[in-house]
Structures are given as C-alpha cells and as structure tokens.
Tab-separated table of N, CA, C and O in Angstrom:
chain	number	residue	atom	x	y	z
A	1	UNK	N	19.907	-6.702	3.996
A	1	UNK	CA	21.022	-6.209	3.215
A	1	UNK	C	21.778	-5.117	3.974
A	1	UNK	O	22.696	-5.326	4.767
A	2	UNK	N	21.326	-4.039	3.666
A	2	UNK	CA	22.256	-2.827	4.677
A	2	UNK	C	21.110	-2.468	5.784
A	2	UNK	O	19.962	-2.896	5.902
A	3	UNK	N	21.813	-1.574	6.508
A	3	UNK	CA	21.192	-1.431	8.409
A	3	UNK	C	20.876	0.038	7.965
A	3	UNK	O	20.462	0.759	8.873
A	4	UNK	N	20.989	0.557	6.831
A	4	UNK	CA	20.467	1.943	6.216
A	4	UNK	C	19.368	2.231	5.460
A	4	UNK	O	19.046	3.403	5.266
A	5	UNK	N	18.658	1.181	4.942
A	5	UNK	CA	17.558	0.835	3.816
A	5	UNK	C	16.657	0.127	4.839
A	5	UNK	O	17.216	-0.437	5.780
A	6	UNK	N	14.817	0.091	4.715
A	6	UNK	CA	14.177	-0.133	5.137
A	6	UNK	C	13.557	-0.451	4.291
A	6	UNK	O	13.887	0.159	3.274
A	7	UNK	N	12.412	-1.441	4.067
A	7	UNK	CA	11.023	-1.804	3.057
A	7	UNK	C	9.781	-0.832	3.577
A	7	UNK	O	9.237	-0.549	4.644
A	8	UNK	N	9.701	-0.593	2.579
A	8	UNK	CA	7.947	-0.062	2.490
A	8	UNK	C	7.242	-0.395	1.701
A	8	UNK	O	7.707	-0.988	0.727
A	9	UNK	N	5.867	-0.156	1.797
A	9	UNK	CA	5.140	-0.463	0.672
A	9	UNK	C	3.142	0.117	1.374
A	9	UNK	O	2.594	-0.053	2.463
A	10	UNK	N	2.662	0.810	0.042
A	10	UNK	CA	1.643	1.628	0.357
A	10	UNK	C	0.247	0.104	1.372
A	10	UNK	O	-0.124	-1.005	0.987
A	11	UNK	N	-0.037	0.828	2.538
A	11	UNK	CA	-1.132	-0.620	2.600
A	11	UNK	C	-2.027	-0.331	1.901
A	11	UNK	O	-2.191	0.750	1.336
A	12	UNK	N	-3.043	-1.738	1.845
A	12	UNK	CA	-3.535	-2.238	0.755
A	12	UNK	C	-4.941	-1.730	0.844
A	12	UNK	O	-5.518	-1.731	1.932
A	13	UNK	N	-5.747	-1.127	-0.668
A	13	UNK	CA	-6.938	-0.980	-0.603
A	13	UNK	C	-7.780	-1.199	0.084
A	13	UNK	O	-8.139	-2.356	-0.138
A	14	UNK	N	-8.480	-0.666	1.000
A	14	UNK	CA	-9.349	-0.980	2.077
A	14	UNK	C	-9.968	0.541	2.809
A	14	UNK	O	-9.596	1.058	3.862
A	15	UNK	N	-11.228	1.107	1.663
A	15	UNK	CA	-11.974	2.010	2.312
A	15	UNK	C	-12.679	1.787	3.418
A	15	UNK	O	-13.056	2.739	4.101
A	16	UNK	N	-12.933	0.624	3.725
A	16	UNK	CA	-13.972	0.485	5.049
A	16	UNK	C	-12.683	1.310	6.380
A	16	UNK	O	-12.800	2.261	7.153
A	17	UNK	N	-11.710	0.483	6.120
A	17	UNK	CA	-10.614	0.852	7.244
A	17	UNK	C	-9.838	2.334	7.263
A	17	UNK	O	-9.032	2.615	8.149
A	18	UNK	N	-10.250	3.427	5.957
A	18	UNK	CA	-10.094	4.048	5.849
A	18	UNK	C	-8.449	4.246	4.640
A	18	UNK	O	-7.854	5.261	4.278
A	19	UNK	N	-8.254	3.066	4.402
A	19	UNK	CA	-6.620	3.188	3.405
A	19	UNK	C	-7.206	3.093	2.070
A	19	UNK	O	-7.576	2.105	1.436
A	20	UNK	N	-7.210	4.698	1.703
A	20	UNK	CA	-7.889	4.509	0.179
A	20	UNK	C	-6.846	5.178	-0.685
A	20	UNK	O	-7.317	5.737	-1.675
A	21	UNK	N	-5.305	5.260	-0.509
A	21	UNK	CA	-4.453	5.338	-1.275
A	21	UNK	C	-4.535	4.380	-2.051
A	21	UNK	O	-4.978	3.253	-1.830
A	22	UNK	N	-4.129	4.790	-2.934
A	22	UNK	CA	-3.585	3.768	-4.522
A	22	UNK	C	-2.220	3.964	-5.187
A	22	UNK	O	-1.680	3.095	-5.872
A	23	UNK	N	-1.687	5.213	-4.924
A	23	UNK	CA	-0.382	5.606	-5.334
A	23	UNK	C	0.048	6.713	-4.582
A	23	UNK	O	-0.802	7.555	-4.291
A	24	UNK	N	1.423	6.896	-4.146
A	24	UNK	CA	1.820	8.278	-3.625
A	24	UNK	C	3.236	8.441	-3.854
A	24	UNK	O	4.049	7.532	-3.688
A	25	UNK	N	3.530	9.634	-4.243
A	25	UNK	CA	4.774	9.951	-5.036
A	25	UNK	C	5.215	11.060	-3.829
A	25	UNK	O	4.527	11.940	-3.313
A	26	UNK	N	6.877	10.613	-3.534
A	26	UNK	CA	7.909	11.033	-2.502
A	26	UNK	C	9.391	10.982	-3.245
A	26	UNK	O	9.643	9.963	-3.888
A	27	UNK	N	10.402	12.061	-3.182
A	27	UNK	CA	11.254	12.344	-3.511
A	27	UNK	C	11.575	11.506	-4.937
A	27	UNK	O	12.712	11.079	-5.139
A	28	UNK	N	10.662	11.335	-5.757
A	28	UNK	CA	10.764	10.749	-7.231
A	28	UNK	C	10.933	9.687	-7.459
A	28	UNK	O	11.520	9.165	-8.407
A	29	UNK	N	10.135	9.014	-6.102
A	29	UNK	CA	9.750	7.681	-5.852
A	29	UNK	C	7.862	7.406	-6.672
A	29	UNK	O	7.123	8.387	-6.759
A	30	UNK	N	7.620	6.701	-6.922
A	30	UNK	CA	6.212	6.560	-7.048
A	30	UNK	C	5.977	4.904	-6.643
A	30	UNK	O	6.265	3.827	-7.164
A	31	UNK	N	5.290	5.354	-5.418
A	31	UNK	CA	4.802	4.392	-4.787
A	31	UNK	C	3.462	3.895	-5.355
A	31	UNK	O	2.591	4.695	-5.697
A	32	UNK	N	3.290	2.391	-5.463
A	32	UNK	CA	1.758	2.221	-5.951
A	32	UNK	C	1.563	0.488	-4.791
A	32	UNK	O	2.241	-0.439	-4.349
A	33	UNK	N	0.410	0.920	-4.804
A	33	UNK	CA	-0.011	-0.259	-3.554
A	33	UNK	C	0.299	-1.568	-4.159
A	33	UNK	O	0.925	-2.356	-3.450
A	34	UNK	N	-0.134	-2.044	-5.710
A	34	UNK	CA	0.033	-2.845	-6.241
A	34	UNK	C	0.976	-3.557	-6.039
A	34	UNK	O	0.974	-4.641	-5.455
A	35	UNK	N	1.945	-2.940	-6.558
A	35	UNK	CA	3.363	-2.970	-6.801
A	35	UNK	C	4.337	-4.170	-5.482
A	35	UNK	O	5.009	-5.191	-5.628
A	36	UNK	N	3.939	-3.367	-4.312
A	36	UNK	CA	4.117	-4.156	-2.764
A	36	UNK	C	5.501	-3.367	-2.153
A	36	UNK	O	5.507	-2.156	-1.933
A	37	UNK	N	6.403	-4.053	-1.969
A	37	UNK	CA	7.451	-3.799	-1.107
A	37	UNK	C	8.512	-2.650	-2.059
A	37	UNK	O	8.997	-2.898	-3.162
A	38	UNK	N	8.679	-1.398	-1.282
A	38	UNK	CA	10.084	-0.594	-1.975
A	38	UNK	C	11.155	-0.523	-1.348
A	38	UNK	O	11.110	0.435	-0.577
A	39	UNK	N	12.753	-1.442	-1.261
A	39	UNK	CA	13.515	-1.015	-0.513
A	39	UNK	C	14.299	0.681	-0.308
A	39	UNK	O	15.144	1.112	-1.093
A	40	UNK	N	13.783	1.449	0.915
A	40	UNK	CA	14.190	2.891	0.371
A	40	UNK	C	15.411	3.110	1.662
A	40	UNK	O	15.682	2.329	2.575
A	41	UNK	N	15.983	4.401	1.369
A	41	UNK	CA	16.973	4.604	2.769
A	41	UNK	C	16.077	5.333	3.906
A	41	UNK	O	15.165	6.151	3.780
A	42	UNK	N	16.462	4.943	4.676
A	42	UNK	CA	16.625	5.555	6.009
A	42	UNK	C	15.454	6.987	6.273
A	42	UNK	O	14.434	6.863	6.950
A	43	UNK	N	15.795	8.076	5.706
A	43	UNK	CA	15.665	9.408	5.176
A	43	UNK	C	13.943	9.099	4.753
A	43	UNK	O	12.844	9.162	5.304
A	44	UNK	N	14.407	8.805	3.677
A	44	UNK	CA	12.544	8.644	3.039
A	44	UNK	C	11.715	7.537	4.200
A	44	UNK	O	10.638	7.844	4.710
A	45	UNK	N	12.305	6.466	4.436
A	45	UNK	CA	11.568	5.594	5.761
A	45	UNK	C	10.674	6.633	6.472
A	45	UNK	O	9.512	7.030	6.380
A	46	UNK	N	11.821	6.901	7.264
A	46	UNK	CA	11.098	8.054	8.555
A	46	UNK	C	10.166	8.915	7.697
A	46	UNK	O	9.069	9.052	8.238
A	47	UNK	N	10.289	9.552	6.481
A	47	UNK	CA	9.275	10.234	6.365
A	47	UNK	C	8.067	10.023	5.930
A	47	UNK	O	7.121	10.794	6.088
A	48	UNK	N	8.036	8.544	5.134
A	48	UNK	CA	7.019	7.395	4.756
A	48	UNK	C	5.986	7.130	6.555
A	48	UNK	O	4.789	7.153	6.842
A	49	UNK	N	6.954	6.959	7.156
A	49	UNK	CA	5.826	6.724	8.557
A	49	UNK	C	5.005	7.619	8.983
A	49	UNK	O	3.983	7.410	9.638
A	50	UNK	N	5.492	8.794	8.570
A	50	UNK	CA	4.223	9.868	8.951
A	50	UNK	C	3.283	10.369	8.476
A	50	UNK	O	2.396	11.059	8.978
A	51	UNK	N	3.554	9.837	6.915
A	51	UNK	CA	2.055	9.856	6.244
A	51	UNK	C	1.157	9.369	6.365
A	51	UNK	O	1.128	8.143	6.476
A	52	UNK	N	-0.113	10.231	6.398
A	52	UNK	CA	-1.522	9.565	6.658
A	52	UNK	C	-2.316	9.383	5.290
A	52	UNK	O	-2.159	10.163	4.351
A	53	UNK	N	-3.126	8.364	5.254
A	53	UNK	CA	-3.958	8.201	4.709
A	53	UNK	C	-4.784	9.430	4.030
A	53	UNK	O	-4.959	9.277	2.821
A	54	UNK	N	-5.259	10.480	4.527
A	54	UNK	CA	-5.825	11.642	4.508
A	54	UNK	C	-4.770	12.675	4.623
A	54	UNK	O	-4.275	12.700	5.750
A	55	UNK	N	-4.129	13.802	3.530
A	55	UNK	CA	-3.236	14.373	4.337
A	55	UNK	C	-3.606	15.698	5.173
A	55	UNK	O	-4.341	16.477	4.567
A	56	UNK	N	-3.319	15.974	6.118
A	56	UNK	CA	-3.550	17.232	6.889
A	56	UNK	C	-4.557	16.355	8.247
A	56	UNK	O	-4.451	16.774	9.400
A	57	UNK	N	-5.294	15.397	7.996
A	57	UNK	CA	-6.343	14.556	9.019
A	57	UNK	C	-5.736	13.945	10.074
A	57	UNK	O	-5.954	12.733	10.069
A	58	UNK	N	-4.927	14.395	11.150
A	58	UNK	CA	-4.204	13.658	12.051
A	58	UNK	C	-5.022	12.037	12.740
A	58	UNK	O	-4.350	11.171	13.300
A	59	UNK	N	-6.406	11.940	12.551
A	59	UNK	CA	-6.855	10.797	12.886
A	59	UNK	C	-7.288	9.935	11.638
A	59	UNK	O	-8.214	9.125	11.608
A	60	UNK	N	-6.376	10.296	10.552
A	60	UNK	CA	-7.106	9.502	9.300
A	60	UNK	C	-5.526	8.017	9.889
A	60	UNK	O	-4.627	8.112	10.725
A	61	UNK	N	-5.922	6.858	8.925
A	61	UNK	CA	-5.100	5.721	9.296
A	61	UNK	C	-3.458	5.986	8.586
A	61	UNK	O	-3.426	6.297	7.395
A	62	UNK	N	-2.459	5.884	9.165
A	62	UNK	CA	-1.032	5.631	8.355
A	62	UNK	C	-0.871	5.354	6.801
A	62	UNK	O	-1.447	4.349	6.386
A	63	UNK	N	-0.551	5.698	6.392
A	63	UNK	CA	-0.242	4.835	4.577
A	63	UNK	C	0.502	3.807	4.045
A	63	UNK	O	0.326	3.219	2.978
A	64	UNK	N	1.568	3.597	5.102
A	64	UNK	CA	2.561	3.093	4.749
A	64	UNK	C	2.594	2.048	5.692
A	64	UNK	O	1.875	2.122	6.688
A	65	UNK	N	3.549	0.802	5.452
A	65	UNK	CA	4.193	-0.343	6.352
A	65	UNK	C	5.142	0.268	6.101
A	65	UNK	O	5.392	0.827	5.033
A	66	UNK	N	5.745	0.233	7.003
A	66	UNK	CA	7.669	0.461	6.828
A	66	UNK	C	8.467	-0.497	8.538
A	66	UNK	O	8.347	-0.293	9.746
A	67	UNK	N	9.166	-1.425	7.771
A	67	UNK	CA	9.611	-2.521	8.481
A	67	UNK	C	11.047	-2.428	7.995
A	67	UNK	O	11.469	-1.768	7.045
A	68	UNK	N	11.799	-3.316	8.931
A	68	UNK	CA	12.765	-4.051	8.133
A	68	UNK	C	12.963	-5.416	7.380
A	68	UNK	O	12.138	-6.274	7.068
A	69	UNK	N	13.755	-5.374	7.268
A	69	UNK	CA	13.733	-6.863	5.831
A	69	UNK	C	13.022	-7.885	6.723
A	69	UNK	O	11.965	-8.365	6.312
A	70	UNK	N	13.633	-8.347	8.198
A	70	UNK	CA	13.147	-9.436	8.575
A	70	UNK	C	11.311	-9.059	9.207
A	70	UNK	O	10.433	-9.906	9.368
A	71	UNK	N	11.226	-7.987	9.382
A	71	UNK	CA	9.581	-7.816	9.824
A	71	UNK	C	8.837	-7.665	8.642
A	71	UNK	O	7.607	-7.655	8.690
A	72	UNK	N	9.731	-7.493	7.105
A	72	UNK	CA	8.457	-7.207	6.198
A	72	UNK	C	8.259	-8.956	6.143
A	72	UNK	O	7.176	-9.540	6.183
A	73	UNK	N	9.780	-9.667	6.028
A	73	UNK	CA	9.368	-10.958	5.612
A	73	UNK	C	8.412	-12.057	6.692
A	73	UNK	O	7.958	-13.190	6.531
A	74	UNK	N	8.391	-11.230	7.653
A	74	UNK	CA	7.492	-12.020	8.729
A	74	UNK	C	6.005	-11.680	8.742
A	74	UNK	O	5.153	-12.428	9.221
A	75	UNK	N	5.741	-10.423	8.147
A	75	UNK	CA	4.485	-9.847	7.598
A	75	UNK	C	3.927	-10.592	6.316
A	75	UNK	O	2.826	-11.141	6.360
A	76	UNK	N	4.572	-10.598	5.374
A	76	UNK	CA	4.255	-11.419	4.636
A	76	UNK	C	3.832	-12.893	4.801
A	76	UNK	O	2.838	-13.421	4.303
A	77	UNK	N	4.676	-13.406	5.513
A	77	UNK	CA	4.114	-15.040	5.901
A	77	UNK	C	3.154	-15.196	6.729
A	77	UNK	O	2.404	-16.158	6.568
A	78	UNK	N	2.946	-14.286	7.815
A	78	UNK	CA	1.382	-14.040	8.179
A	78	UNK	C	0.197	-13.795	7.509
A	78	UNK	O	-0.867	-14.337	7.811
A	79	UNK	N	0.369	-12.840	6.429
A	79	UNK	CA	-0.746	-12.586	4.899
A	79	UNK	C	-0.834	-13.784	4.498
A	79	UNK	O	-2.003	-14.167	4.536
A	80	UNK	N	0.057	-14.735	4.038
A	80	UNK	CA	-0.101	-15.535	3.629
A	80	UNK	C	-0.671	-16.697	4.154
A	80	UNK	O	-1.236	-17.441	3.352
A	81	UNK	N	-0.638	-17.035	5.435
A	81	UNK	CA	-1.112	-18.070	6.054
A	81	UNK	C	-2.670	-17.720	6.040
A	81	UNK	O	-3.456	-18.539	5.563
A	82	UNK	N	-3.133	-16.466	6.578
A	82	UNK	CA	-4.791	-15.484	6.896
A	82	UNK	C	-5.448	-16.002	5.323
A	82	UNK	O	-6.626	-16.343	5.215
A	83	UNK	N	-4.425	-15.994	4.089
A	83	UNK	CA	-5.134	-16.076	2.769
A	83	UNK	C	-5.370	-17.296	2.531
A	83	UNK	O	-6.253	-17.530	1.706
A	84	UNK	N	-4.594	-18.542	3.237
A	84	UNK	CA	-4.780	-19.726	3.137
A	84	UNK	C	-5.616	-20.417	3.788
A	84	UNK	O	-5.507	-21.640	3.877
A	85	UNK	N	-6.714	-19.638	4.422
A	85	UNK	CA	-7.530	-19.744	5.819
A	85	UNK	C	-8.687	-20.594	4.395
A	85	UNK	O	-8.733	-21.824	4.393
A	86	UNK	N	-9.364	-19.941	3.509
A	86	UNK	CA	-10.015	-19.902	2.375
A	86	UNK	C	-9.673	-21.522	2.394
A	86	UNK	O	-8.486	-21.687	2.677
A	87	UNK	N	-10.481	-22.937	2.140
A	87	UNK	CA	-10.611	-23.834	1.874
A	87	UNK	C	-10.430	-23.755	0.242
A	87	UNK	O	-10.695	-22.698	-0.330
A	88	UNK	N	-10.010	-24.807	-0.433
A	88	UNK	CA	-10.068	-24.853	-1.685
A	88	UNK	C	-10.878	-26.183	-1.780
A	88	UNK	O	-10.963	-26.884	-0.772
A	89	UNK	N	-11.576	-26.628	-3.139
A	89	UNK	CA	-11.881	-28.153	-3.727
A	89	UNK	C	-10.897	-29.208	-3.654
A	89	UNK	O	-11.348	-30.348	-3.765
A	90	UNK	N	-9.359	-29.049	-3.455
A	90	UNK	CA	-8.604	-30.138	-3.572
A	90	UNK	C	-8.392	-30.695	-1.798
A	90	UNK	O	-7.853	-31.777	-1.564
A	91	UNK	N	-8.842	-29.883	-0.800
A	91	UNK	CA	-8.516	-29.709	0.205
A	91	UNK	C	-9.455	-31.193	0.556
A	91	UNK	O	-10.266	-31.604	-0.274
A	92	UNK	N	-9.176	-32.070	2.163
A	92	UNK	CA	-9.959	-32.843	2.244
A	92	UNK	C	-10.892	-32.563	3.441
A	92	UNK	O	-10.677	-32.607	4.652
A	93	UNK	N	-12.310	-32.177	2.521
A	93	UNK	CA	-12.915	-31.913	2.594
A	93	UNK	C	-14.482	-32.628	3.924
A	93	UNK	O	-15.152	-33.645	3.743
A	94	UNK	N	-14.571	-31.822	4.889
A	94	UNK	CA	-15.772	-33.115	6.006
A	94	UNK	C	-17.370	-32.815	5.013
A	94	UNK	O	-17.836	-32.042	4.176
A	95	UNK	N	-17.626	-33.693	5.594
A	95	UNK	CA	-19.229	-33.105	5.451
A	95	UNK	C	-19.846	-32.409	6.028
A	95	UNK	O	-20.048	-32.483	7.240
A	96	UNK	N	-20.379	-31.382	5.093
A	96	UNK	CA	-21.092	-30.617	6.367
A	96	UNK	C	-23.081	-31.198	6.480
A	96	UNK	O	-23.977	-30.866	5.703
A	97	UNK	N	-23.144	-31.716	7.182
A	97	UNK	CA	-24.630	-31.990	7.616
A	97	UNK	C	-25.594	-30.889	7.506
A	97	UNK	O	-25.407	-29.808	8.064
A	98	UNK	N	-26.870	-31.220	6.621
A	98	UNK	CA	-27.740	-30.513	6.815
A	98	UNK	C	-29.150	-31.130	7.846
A	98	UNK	O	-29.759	-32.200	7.846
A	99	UNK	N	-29.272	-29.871	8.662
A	99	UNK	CA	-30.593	-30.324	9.254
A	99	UNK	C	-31.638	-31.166	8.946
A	99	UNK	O	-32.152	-31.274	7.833
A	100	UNK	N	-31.969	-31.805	10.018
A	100	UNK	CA	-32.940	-33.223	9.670
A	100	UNK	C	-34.066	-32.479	9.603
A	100	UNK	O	-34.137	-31.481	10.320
A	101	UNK	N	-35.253	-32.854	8.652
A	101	UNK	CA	-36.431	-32.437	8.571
A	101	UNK	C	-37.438	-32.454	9.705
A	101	UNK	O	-37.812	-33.501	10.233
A	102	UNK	N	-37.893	-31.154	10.081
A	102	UNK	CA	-38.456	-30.878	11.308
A	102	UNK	C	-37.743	-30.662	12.336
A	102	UNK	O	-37.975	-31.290	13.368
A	103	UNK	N	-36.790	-29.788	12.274
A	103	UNK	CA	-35.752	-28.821	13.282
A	103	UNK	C	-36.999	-27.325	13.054
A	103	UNK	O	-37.702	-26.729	12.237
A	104	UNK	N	-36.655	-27.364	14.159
A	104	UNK	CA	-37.278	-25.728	14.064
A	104	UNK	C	-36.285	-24.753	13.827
A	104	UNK	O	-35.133	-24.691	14.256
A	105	UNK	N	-36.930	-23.982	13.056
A	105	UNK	CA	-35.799	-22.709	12.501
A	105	UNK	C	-36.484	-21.274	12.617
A	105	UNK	O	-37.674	-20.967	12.675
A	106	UNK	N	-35.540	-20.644	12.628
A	106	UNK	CA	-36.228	-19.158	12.763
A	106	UNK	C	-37.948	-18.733	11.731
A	106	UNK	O	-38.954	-18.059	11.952
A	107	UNK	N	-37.513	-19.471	10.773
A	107	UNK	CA	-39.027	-19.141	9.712
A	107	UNK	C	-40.052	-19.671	10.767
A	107	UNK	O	-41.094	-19.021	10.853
A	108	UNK	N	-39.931	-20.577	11.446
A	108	UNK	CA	-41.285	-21.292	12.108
A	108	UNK	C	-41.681	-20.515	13.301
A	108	UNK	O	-42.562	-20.903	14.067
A	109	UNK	N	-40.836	-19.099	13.494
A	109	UNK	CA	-41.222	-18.129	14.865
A	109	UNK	C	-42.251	-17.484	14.258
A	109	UNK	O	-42.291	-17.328	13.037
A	110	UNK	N	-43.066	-17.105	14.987
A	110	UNK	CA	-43.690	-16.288	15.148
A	110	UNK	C	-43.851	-15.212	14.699
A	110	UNK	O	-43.186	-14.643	15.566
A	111	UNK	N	-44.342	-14.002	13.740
A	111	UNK	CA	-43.901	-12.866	13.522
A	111	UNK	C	-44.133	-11.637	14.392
A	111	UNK	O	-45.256	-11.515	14.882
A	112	UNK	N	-43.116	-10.618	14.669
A	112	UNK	CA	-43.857	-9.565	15.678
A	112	UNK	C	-44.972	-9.259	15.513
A	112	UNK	O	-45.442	-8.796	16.552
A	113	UNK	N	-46.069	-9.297	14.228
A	113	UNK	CA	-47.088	-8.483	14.016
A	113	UNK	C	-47.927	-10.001	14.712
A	113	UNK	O	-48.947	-9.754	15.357
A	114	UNK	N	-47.623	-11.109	14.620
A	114	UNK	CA	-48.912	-11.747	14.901
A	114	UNK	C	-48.748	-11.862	16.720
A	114	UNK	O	-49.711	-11.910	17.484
A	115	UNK	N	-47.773	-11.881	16.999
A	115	UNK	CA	-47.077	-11.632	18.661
A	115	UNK	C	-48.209	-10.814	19.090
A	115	UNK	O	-49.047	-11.256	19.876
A	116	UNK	N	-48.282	-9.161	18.404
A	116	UNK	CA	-48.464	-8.530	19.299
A	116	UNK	C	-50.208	-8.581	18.936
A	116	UNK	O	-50.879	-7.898	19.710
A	117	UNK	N	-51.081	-9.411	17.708
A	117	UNK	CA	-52.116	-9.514	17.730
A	117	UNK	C	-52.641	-10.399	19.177
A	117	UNK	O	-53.724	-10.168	19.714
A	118	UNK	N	-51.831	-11.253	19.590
A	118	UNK	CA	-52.301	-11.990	20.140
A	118	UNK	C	-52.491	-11.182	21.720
A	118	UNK	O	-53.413	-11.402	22.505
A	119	UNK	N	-51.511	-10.341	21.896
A	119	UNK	CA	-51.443	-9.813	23.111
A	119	UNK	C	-52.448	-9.280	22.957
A	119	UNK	O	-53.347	-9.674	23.701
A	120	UNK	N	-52.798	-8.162	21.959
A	120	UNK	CA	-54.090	-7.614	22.009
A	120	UNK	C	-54.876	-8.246	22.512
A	120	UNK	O	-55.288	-7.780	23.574
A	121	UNK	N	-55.469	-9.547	22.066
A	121	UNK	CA	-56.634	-10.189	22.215
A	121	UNK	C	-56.432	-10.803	23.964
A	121	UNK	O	-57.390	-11.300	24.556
A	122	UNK	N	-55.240	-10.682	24.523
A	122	UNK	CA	-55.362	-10.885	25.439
A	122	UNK	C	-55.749	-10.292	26.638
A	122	UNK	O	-56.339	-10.867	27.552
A	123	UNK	N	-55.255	-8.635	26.597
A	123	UNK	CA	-55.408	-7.527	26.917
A	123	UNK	C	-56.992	-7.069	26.907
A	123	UNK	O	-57.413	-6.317	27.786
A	124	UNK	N	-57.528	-7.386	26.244
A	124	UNK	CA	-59.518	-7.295	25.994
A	124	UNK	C	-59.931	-8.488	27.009
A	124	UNK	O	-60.857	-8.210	27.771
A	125	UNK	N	-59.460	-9.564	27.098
A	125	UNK	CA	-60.487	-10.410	27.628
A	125	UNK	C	-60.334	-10.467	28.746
A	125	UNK	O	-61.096	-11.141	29.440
C-alpha cells in the first residue's frame, strides 16, 4: 500500500527460544501475538525492531517481525508450507513396514551391568 507503513506483528510463543511475549503496548498500540500482522508507520517500525524480548537484556531474542507487505506475505507462505509438512488421514498415505520377527533391536543388547559382570569374571581368570 504506502512506502511509509510497514507490518509487524509480536513473534510467536516460544519459551524454549526465548519469545515469551504475549502482548506489548507502544504509542497506544496494543500489540498481542495472537492477533498476527499490525500495519504501523514508519516511526513506530523502527522502534518495534529494537525491542527485545527481555527489556534492558541486550542478548535476550527481538520481539517483533517487522517486514514489508511483500516480505510479511512471503513469510507467511513459508509458515504455511513448514505447517503443511504434518501428514493428514486424507493424504495418500505408503505403508510403513514393521520389522520382521527376529531383527535384533536395542532390547536384545546387552546391559552395562551384565557387560561389566562379565569383564569381571574375565579379569580373575
């Protein structure tokens, strides 16, 4: 639309990666992760990119995506393809083969404790 407005939108829940925002409120904006994309100007953009995850933590992760129209919409169709990775029941489906009876499998090893009985007994004689 205009070359003055940018998309943002908070990234998405994910404490392992450190993005444990859920909402963050900027010039009487209230951002919520849910929600997804906010077209904002220019002004708030730039200042959306420098928020961290943690504030004051210069190594905590970013908070924000902030793209333009054509990189949010190219972001999105990437999410979307990664979510379509997930097989469904209508999908056509291979077989997956299960092992023929009498494959050896990890249960049929050995356990460390009987391993190292045996060394013992080897170690004596």
């Amino acid at each position: 639309m205009d070359n003055n407005t940018y998309l943002v939108r908070l990234k998405a829940y994910d404490a392992r990666r450190g993005h444990v925002l859920r909402r963050y409120t900027y010039a009487g904006i209230k951002f919520q992760e849910e929600r997804g994309w906010y077209r904002v100007e220019k002004p708030v953009a730039d200042y959306l990119r420098t928020v961290r995850q943690l504030p004051g933590d210069a190594y905590s992760p970013l908070a924000f995506d902030v793209s333009t129209e054509a990189e949010a919409k190219a972001l999105d169709a990437t999410e979307a393809d990664e979510a379509r990775v997930k097989r469904s029941a209508s999908d056509e489906l291979k077989l997956s083969p299960a092992r023929p009876a009498g494959t050896l499998t990890t249960e049929d090893l050995p356990k460390a404790e009987e391993k190292d009985t045996r060394r013992a007994k080897r170690e004596k004689d």
